[in-house]
Short mmCIF file of C-alpha atoms in Angstrom, two decimals:
data_model
loop_
_atom_site.label_atom_id
_atom_site.label_comp_id
_atom_site.label_asym_id
_atom_site.label_seq_id
_atom_site.Cartn_x
_atom_site.Cartn_y
_atom_site.Cartn_z
CA MET A 1 0.02 -0.01 -0.02
CA THR A 2 2.82 2.49 0.91
CA ALA A 3 4.29 3.05 -2.50
CA GLN A 4 0.81 3.30 -4.13
CA LEU A 5 -0.63 5.55 -1.48
CA PHE A 6 2.01 8.30 -1.32
CA PRO A 7 4.45 7.93 -4.23
CA ARG A 8 5.37 11.70 -4.23
CA PRO A 9 6.07 14.27 -1.49
CA VAL A 10 2.98 15.97 -0.32
CA ALA A 11 2.79 19.77 -0.65
CA HIS A 12 1.29 21.13 2.59
CA ARG A 13 -1.70 23.20 1.80
CA GLY A 14 -0.49 23.19 -1.81
CA LEU A 15 2.81 24.51 -3.07
CA HIS A 16 2.40 27.98 -1.49
CA ASP A 17 4.79 30.89 -1.31
CA ARG A 18 3.33 34.09 0.23
CA ALA A 19 6.32 36.17 -0.88
CA ALA A 20 5.46 35.24 -4.46
CA GLY A 21 1.69 35.89 -3.98
CA ILE A 22 0.83 32.20 -3.81
CA ILE A 23 -1.28 31.65 -0.61
CA GLU A 24 -1.88 28.37 1.15
CA ASN A 25 -4.95 26.40 0.24
CA SER A 26 -5.52 28.49 -2.89
CA ALA A 27 -6.15 27.49 -6.48
CA SER A 28 -2.65 29.00 -7.30
CA ALA A 29 -0.96 26.82 -4.67
CA PHE A 30 -2.67 23.67 -5.97
CA ALA A 31 -1.78 24.52 -9.59
CA ALA A 32 1.89 24.98 -8.50
CA ALA A 33 1.86 21.64 -6.76
CA ILE A 34 0.44 19.93 -9.86
CA ALA A 35 3.08 21.57 -12.01
CA GLY A 36 5.71 20.24 -9.57
CA ASP A 37 4.29 16.75 -9.72
CA PHE A 38 3.56 16.77 -5.95
CA ALA A 39 0.71 15.35 -4.02
CA ILE A 40 -1.52 17.91 -2.27
CA GLU A 41 -2.59 18.24 1.32
CA CYS A 42 -5.50 20.60 1.99
CA ASP A 43 -8.03 21.41 4.73
CA LEU A 44 -11.82 21.46 4.88
CA GLN A 45 -13.94 23.75 7.11
CA LEU A 46 -17.70 23.93 7.29
CA THR A 47 -19.79 27.09 6.55
CA SER A 48 -22.84 28.13 8.47
CA ASP A 49 -25.10 26.68 5.74
CA GLY A 50 -23.44 23.32 5.78
CA HIS A 51 -20.98 23.42 2.91
CA ALA A 52 -17.35 22.29 2.83
CA VAL A 53 -14.75 24.91 1.86
CA VAL A 54 -11.00 24.56 1.50
CA PHE A 55 -9.66 26.69 4.29
CA HIS A 56 -7.36 25.89 7.24
CA ASP A 57 -8.12 28.23 10.14
CA GLU A 58 -11.45 28.33 12.02
CA LYS A 59 -11.01 32.06 12.20
CA LEU A 60 -10.86 34.40 9.10
CA ASP A 61 -8.31 36.85 10.41
CA ARG A 62 -4.90 35.40 9.37
CA LEU A 63 -5.80 34.49 5.85
CA THR A 64 -8.34 37.12 4.77
CA GLY A 65 -7.92 40.13 7.16
CA GLU A 66 -11.57 39.88 8.07
CA SER A 67 -12.83 38.92 11.50
CA GLY A 68 -15.02 36.08 12.77
CA LEU A 69 -15.40 32.40 12.18
CA VAL A 70 -15.74 30.42 9.00
CA SER A 71 -18.64 28.63 10.75
CA ASP A 72 -20.55 31.94 10.85
CA ARG A 73 -20.26 32.59 7.12
CA ARG A 74 -22.44 31.24 4.32
CA VAL A 75 -20.68 29.51 1.51
CA THR A 76 -21.34 32.31 -0.87
CA GLU A 77 -19.70 34.71 1.57
CA MET A 78 -16.70 32.51 1.98
CA THR A 79 -16.03 32.08 -1.70
CA ASP A 80 -16.30 35.94 -2.23
CA ILE A 81 -13.63 36.76 0.35
CA ALA A 82 -10.14 37.49 -1.16
CA LEU A 83 -7.17 35.71 0.40
CA LEU A 84 -4.65 38.14 1.67
CA ASP A 85 -1.62 38.92 -0.53
CA SER A 86 -2.84 36.63 -3.41
CA ALA A 87 -1.31 37.80 -6.64
CA ALA A 88 -3.98 36.07 -8.67
CA GLY A 89 -6.90 37.30 -6.46
CA ASP A 90 -7.60 33.82 -5.19
CA ARG A 91 -10.61 33.14 -2.99
CA PRO A 92 -11.47 30.06 -0.84
CA GLN A 93 -12.94 27.23 -2.98
CA THR A 94 -15.75 24.88 -2.24
CA LEU A 95 -14.73 21.24 -2.08
CA ALA A 96 -16.56 20.64 -5.37
CA ALA A 97 -14.68 23.49 -7.12
CA PHE A 98 -11.40 22.23 -5.70
CA LEU A 99 -11.96 18.64 -6.93
CA GLU A 100 -12.89 19.96 -10.39
CA GLN A 101 -9.59 21.95 -10.46
CA ILE A 102 -7.49 18.93 -9.50
CA GLY A 103 -9.32 16.50 -11.85
CA GLY A 104 -7.20 13.49 -10.81
CA ARG A 105 -3.92 15.16 -11.61
CA ALA A 106 -2.50 14.80 -8.12
CA MET A 107 -2.81 12.52 -5.12
CA LEU A 108 -4.97 14.30 -2.43
CA GLN A 109 -4.57 14.14 1.31
CA ILE A 110 -7.70 16.03 2.58
CA GLU A 111 -7.88 16.98 6.23
CA LEU A 112 -11.30 17.26 7.76
CA LYS A 113 -10.90 19.97 10.44
CA HIS A 114 -12.24 19.63 14.05
CA GLN A 115 -15.75 21.13 14.32
CA PRO A 116 -17.34 22.77 17.34
CA SER A 117 -20.39 20.55 17.63
CA VAL A 118 -21.56 17.02 16.97
CA GLU A 119 -24.02 18.27 14.34
CA ALA A 120 -21.26 20.18 12.44
CA THR A 121 -18.93 17.15 12.71
CA ARG A 122 -21.59 14.92 11.09
CA GLN A 123 -22.33 17.44 8.44
CA LEU A 124 -18.73 17.94 7.38
CA ALA A 125 -18.24 14.15 7.11
CA LYS A 126 -21.52 13.86 5.14
CA VAL A 127 -20.87 16.63 2.59
CA ALA A 128 -17.25 15.51 2.10
CA ALA A 129 -18.23 11.92 1.50
CA ALA A 130 -20.95 12.98 -0.95
CA ALA A 131 -18.52 15.17 -2.95
CA LEU A 132 -15.93 12.41 -3.09
CA SER A 133 -18.46 9.81 -4.13
CA THR A 134 -18.22 11.00 -7.71
CA TYR A 135 -14.52 11.87 -7.73
CA THR A 136 -12.38 9.35 -9.74
CA GLY A 137 -8.89 10.69 -8.89
CA PRO A 138 -6.60 9.32 -6.16
CA VAL A 139 -7.68 10.71 -2.78
CA THR A 140 -7.29 10.05 0.91
CA VAL A 141 -8.94 11.80 3.86
CA GLU A 142 -7.56 12.39 7.45
CA SER A 143 -8.36 14.06 10.69
CA PHE A 144 -7.16 14.62 14.24
CA ASP A 145 -10.75 13.81 15.26
CA PRO A 146 -11.44 10.02 15.35
CA ARG A 147 -15.20 10.76 14.98
CA LEU A 148 -14.56 12.28 11.46
CA ILE A 149 -12.46 9.34 10.33
CA THR A 150 -15.16 6.99 11.35
CA LEU A 151 -18.11 9.09 10.15
CA ILE A 152 -16.88 9.64 6.59
CA ARG A 153 -16.64 5.84 6.19
CA GLU A 154 -20.19 5.49 7.52
CA PHE A 155 -21.42 8.11 5.05
CA GLY A 156 -19.93 6.03 2.18
CA PHE A 157 -16.33 7.07 1.65
CA SER A 158 -14.35 3.86 0.77
CA GLY A 159 -10.93 5.27 0.11
CA PRO A 160 -7.96 5.37 2.46
CA ARG A 161 -8.52 7.23 5.75
CA GLY A 162 -5.75 8.50 8.07
CA THR A 163 -5.39 9.65 11.63
CA ILE A 164 -3.34 12.83 12.28
CA THR A 165 -1.40 12.69 15.47
CA TYR A 166 1.30 14.24 17.69
CA ASP A 167 2.57 13.75 21.24
CA TYR A 168 -0.47 15.36 22.94
CA GLU A 169 1.74 16.93 25.54
CA SER A 170 2.60 20.38 24.22
CA GLU A 171 -0.71 21.64 22.65
CA ASP A 172 -4.42 21.52 23.20
CA TYR A 173 -5.74 20.32 19.87
CA PRO A 174 -8.38 19.23 19.33
CA PRO A 175 -9.59 21.88 21.84
CA GLY A 176 -10.86 20.90 25.26
CA ILE A 177 -9.61 17.36 25.29
CA SER A 178 -9.33 15.54 28.69
CA GLU A 179 -6.32 13.64 29.92
CA ASP A 180 -8.05 10.38 29.25
CA GLU A 181 -8.67 11.49 25.65
CA ARG A 182 -5.07 12.60 25.29
CA TYR A 183 -3.96 9.10 26.36
CA ILE A 184 -6.25 7.48 23.77
CA LEU A 185 -5.11 9.82 21.02
CA ARG A 186 -1.47 9.56 21.86
CA HIS A 187 -1.52 5.75 21.71
CA LEU A 188 -3.96 5.48 18.79
CA LEU A 189 -6.30 3.46 20.93
CA HIS A 190 -9.28 4.43 18.70
CA TRP A 191 -8.23 1.82 16.13
CA HIS A 192 -11.27 -0.32 16.86
CA GLU A 193 -13.60 2.45 15.71
CA THR A 194 -11.51 4.35 13.15
CA GLN A 195 -9.67 1.42 11.51
CA PHE A 196 -7.38 4.04 9.93
CA ASP A 197 -5.29 3.15 6.81
CA PHE A 198 -2.40 5.49 7.37
CA ILE A 199 -0.89 7.85 10.00
CA SER A 200 0.06 11.56 9.51
CA CYS A 201 2.39 12.34 12.35
CA ASP A 202 4.11 15.45 13.75
CA LYS A 203 7.76 15.19 12.91
CA ALA A 204 8.58 15.54 16.66
CA ALA A 205 6.57 12.43 17.56
CA LEU A 206 7.71 9.86 14.99
CA THR A 207 9.37 7.65 17.56
CA LEU A 208 6.31 7.25 19.74
CA PRO A 209 5.64 3.54 20.37
CA ALA A 210 2.18 3.59 18.70
CA ILE A 211 3.67 5.01 15.49
CA THR A 212 6.50 2.48 15.45
CA PHE A 213 3.95 -0.34 16.09
CA TRP A 214 1.50 0.50 13.41
CA ARG A 215 4.21 1.24 10.75
CA ALA A 216 5.70 -2.21 11.56
CA LEU A 217 2.29 -3.64 10.70
CA GLY A 218 2.34 -1.93 7.40
CA LYS A 219 0.44 1.33 8.01
CA PRO A 220 2.14 4.15 5.95
CA VAL A 221 3.35 7.15 7.88
CA THR A 222 3.66 10.70 6.57
CA ALA A 223 5.48 13.34 8.62
CA TRP A 224 4.41 16.96 8.96
CA THR A 225 5.40 19.66 8.52
CA ILE A 226 8.90 19.15 7.00
CA ARG A 227 10.53 22.52 6.15
CA SER A 228 13.99 21.61 4.98
CA LYS A 229 16.16 18.85 3.48
CA VAL A 230 17.74 18.42 6.87
CA GLU A 231 14.41 17.75 8.47
CA ALA A 232 13.49 15.39 5.63
CA GLU A 233 16.63 13.36 6.14
CA ALA A 234 16.16 13.22 9.87
CA ALA A 235 12.65 11.82 9.43
CA ARG A 236 13.39 9.42 6.66
CA PRO A 237 14.06 6.32 8.78
CA TYR A 238 10.67 6.59 10.48
CA ILE A 239 8.31 7.46 7.60
CA ASP A 240 7.13 6.62 4.09
CA GLN A 241 6.64 10.15 2.78
CA ILE A 242 6.96 13.82 3.85
CA VAL A 243 4.37 16.61 4.06
CA PHE A 244 6.48 19.64 3.20
CA GLU A 245 6.47 23.43 2.72
CA GLY A 246 9.03 26.14 2.10
CA PHE A 247 11.56 24.17 0.04
CA ASP A 248 11.85 21.93 -2.96
CA PRO A 249 12.30 18.31 -1.95
CA ASP A 250 13.29 17.41 -5.50
CA SER A 251 16.14 19.95 -5.58
CA ALA A 252 19.69 18.62 -5.35
CA SER A 253 20.77 21.52 -3.09
#
């Protein structure tokens, strides 16, 4: 499965470069990744009217200069907001528009972002599964939230599903998790419900026993976020592919 699942390095939020006016999770960043023959990682958030949009943050501020939450905006509002510093005037895309742009030309690693309620969690999984049901290109989905990994399968997605993880010691994500939940997530004890096909792991947590165990059993591991050749080489013994940004992994230098 490993070689087939992630044969090429994965461009984190597309092949973005803000200094060049190419913003993360934008059509321009995805076009650049396709041109470089890289796989693409991207993020899905849910709008107030229940649509999936390609956007990383739950808040609008960093990427648009506007205030408020994505979950408070309708899809027509989200797709009309300009991304800050985009040379091409890019705006957030719906999942459907994103899939149409890619058209099977790159492997996809789509992250379903943690949602603030059970209802929103179910809706994101439902609309993502529906959109992907007619997509014929290579695609995987992943999430920090085990519920989303499980739900998208229940809603009909039959492709590879991954769990995103880290050491659960230095941050509070997903927000509000208890110590018991941290233990379960750190040790990937949700396997019985998620039955994940691959692991996307923070580069600082690659030697955790759970990661080593599941990779030995054949589960592919991708490492995020790799930002240099030095980091890529350090991670190589523990992984099957990198999720990168800020450098060209194909460059000789």
